[in-house]
Short mmCIF file of C-alpha atoms in Angstrom, two decimals:
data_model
loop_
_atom_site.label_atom_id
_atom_site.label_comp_id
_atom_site.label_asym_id
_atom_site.label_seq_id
_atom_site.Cartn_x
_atom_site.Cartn_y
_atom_site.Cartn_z
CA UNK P 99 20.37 -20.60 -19.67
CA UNK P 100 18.53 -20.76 -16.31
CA UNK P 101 20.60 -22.86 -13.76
CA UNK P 102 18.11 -22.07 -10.88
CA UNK P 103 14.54 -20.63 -10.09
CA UNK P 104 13.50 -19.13 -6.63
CA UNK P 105 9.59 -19.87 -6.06
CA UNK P 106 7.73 -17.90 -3.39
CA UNK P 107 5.78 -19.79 -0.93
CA UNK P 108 2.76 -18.67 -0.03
CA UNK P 109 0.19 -18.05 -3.06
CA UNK P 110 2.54 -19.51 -5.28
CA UNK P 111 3.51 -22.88 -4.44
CA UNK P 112 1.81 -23.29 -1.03
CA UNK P 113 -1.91 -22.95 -0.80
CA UNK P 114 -3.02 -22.12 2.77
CA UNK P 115 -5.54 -20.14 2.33
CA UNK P 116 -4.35 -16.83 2.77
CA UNK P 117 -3.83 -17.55 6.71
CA UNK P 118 -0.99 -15.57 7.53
CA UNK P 119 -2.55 -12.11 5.67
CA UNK P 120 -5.86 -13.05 7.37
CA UNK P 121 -4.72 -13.09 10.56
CA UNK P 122 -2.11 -10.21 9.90
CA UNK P 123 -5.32 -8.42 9.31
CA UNK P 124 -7.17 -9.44 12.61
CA UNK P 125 -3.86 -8.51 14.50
CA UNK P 126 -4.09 -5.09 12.90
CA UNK P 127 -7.77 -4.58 13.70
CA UNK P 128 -7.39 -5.32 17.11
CA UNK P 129 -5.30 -2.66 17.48
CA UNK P 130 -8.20 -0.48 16.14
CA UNK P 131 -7.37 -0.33 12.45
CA UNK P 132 -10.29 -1.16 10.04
CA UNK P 133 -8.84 -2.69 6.72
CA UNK P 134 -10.12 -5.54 4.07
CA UNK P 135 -7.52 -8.74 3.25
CA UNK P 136 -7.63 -6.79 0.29
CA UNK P 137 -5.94 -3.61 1.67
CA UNK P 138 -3.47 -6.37 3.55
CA UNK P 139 -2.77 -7.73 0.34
CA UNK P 140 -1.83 -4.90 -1.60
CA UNK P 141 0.52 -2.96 0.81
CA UNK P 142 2.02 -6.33 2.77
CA UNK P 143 2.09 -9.02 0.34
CA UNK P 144 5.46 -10.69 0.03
CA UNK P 145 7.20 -8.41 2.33
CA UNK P 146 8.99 -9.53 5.91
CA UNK P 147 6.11 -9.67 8.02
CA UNK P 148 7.05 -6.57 10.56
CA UNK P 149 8.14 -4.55 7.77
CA UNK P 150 4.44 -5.46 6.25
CA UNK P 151 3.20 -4.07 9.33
CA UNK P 152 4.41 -1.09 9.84
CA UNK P 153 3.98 0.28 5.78
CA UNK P 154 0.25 -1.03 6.46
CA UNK P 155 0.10 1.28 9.51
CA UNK P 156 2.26 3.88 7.69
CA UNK P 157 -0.33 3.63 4.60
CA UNK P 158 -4.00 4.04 7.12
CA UNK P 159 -2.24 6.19 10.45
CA UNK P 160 1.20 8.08 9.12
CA UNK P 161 4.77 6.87 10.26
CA UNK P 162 3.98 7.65 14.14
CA UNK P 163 1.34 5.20 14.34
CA UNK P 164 4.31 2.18 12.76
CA UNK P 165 6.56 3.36 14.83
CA UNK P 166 5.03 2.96 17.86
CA UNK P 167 2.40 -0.13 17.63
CA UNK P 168 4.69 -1.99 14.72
CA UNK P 169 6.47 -4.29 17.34
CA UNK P 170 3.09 -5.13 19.49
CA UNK P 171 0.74 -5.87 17.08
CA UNK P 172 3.32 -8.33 15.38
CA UNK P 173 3.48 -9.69 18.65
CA UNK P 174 0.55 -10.89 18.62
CA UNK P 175 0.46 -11.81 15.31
CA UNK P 176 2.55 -14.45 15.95
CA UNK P 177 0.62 -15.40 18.73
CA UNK P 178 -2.55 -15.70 16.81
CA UNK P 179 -0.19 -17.08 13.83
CA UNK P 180 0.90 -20.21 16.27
CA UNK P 181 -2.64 -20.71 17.14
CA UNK P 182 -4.28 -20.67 13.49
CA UNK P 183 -1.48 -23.36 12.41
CA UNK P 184 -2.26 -26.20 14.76
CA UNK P 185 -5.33 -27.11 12.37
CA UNK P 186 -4.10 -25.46 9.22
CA UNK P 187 -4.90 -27.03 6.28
CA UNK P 188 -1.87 -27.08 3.98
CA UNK P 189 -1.39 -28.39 0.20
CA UNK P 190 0.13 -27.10 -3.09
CA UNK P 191 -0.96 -25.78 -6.00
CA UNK P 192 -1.68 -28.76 -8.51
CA UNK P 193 1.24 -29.41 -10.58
CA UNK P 194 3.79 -28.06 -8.29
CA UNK P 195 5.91 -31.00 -7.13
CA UNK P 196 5.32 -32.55 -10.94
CA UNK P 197 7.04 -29.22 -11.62
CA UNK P 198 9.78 -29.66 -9.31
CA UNK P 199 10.61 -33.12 -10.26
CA UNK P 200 10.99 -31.79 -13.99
CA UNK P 201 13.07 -29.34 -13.11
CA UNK P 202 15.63 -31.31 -10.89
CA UNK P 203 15.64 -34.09 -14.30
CA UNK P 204 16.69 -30.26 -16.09
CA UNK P 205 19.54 -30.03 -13.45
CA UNK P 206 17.61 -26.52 -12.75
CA UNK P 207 18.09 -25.62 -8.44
CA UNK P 208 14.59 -25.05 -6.93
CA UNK P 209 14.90 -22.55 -4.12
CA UNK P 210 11.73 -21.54 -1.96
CA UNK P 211 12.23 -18.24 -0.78
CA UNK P 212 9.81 -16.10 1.39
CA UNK P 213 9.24 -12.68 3.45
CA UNK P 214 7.96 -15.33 6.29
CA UNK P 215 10.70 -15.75 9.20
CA UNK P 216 12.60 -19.02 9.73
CA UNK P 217 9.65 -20.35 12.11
CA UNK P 218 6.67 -20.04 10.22
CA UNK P 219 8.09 -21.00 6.89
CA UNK P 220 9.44 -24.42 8.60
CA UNK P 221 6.45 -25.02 9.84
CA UNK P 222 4.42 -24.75 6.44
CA UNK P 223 6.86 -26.79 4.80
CA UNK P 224 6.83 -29.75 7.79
CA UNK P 225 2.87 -29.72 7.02
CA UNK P 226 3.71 -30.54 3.56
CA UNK P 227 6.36 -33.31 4.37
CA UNK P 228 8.74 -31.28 2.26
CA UNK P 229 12.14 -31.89 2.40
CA UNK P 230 15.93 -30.07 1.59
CA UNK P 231 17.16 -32.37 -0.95
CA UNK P 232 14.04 -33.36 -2.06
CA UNK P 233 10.99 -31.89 -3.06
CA UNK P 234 13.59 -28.65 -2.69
CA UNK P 235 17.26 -27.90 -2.83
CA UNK P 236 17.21 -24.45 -0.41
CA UNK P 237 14.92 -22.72 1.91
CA UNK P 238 15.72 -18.47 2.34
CA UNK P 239 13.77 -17.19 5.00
CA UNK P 240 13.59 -13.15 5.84
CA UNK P 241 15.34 -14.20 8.82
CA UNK P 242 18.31 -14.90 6.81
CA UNK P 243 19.17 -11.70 5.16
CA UNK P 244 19.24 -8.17 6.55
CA UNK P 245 16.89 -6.55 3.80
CA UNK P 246 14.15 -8.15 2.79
CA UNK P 247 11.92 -8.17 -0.50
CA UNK P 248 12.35 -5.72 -2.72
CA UNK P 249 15.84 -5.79 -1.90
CA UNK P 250 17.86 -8.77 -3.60
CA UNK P 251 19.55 -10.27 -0.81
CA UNK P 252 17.26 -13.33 -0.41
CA UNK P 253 17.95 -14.18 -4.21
CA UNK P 254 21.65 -12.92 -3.99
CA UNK P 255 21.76 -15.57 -0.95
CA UNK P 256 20.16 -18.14 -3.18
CA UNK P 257 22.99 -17.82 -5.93
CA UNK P 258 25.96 -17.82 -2.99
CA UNK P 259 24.50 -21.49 -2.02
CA UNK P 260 23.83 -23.06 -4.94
CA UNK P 261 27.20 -21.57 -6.66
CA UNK P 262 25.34 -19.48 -9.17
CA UNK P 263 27.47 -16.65 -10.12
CA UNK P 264 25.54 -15.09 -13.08
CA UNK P 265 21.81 -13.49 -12.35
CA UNK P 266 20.78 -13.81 -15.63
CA UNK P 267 20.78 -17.60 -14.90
CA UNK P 268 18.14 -17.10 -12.24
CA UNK P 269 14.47 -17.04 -12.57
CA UNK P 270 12.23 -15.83 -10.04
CA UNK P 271 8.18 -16.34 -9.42
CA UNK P 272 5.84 -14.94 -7.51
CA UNK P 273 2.39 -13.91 -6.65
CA UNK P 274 3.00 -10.21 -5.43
CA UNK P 275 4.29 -7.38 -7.51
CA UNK P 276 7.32 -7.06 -4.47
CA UNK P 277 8.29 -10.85 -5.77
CA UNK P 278 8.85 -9.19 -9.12
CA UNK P 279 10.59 -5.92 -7.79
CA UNK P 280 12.85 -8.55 -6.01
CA UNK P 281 13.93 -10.67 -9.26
CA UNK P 282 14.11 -7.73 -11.16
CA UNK P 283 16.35 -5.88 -8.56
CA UNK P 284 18.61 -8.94 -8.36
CA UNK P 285 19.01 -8.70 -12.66
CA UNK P 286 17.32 -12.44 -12.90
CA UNK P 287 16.83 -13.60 -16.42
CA UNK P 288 13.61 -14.14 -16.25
CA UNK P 289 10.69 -12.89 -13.85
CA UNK P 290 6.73 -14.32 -13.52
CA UNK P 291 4.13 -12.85 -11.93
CA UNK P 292 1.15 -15.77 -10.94
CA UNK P 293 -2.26 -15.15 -10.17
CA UNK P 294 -2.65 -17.84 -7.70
CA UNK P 295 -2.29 -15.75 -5.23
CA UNK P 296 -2.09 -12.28 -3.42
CA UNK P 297 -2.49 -10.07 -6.34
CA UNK P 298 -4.30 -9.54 -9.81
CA UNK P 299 -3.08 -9.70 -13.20
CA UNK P 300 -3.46 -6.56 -13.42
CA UNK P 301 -1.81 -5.52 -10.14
CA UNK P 302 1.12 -7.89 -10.97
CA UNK P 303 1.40 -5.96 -14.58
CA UNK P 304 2.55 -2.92 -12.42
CA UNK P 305 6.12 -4.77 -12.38
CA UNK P 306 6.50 -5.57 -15.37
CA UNK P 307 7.19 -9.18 -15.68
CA UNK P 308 8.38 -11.00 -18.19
CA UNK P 309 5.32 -13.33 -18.14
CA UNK P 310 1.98 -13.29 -16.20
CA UNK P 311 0.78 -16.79 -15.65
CA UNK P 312 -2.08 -18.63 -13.88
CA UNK P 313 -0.62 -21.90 -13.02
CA UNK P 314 2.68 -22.96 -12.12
CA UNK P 315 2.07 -25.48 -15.07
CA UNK P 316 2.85 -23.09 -17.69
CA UNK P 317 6.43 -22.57 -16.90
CA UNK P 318 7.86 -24.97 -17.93
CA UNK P 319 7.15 -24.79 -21.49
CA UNK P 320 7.86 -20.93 -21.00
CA UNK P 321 11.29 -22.09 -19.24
CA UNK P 322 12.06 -24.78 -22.39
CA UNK P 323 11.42 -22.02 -24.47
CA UNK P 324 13.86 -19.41 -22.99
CA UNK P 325 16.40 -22.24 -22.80
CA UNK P 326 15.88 -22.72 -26.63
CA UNK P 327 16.48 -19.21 -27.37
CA UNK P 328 19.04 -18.28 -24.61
CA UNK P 329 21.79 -21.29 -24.99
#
């Protein structure tokens, strides 16, 4: 039975047009680094931004290059970050609140979690007029935890707060194959890659979810049918 699912942000439930990875990108390039949002997508998506950083630098320049332009270059990152969100553009995927509402009527928790820090994520969710209690019941930020995504500690968090003791009573969705690394490392019941997002079907496949979808509207008839099956 799942008591509680744990939705990415970004490319998943929040739409903002790839923002963050495209100016992740532009902070890398700066710093002399040619790469695609592609590239930025594949080797950072999902991950604590810094950490995202240095296994992109890692990935083009070896581990000298992320260890010694990691912390600048995220510097300004979240310069340029601060900057790009004054004007940002923010909405959800459609169905995603309709999908939230259904879920709270299913007593099932909705936690957001995210490999944004504390900042950045508050920020998205104030341009959504998203509230705790709400639209939500938690918010776990990468500044919460000390190991971030793949690592379960966001989702093992998650359960601690909303007094979920089982993992098998958690889902956990996401548009990166790291989201699904993350559920899967945690032991949640059930895991979804969507292809809203950062990464293809066919990347997300990699992971091995227990269902690929392209819409958050196809959970929840996935969802009643676990319940069916899994009393």
């Amino acid at each position: 039975m799942i008591k509680m699912i744990v939705f990415d942000m970004a490319g998943t439930t929040v739409d903002e047009d790839n923002v963050v990875y495209k100016t992740l990108r532009a902070a890398i390039a700066q710093a002399g680094y040619e790469l695609t949002l592609d590239d930025v997508l594949l080797l950072g998506a999902g991950k604590e931004k810094l950490q995202a950083i240095k296994d992109i630098l890692t990935s083009l320049d070896g581990q000298e290059a992320a260890d010694t332009q990691a912390d600048s270059i995220y510097s300004y990152f979240r310069q340029e970050l601060k900057k790009a969100y004054q004007d940002l553009n923010v909405k959800t995927y459609p169905g995603t609140e309709a999908l939230f509402e259904n879920l709270k009527v299913h007593h099932i928790k909705v936690v957001l979690n995210t490999g944004y820090d504390q900042q950045t994520a508050t920020s998205l969710l104030e341009k959504l007029q998203w509230q705790a209690g709400k639209q939500y019941d938690l918010l776990v930020t990468a500044d919460d935890v000390s190991n971030g995504r793949p690592e379960p500690d966001m989702i093992l968090l998650a359960m601690e707060k909303m007094s979920i003791s089982e993992a098998a009573q958690v889902a956990k969705v996401g548009d990166s194959k790291i989201d699904i690394e993350e559920g899967k490392s945690a032991g949640c019941g059930l895991t979804f890659g969507v292809t809203t997002g950062a990464q293809t079907a066919e990347q997300l496949q990699e992971a091995e979810p227990d269902y690929i979808i392209h819409s958050l509207t196809q959970m929840e008839e996935l969802i009643t049918l676990h319940q069916a099956v899994k009393p």
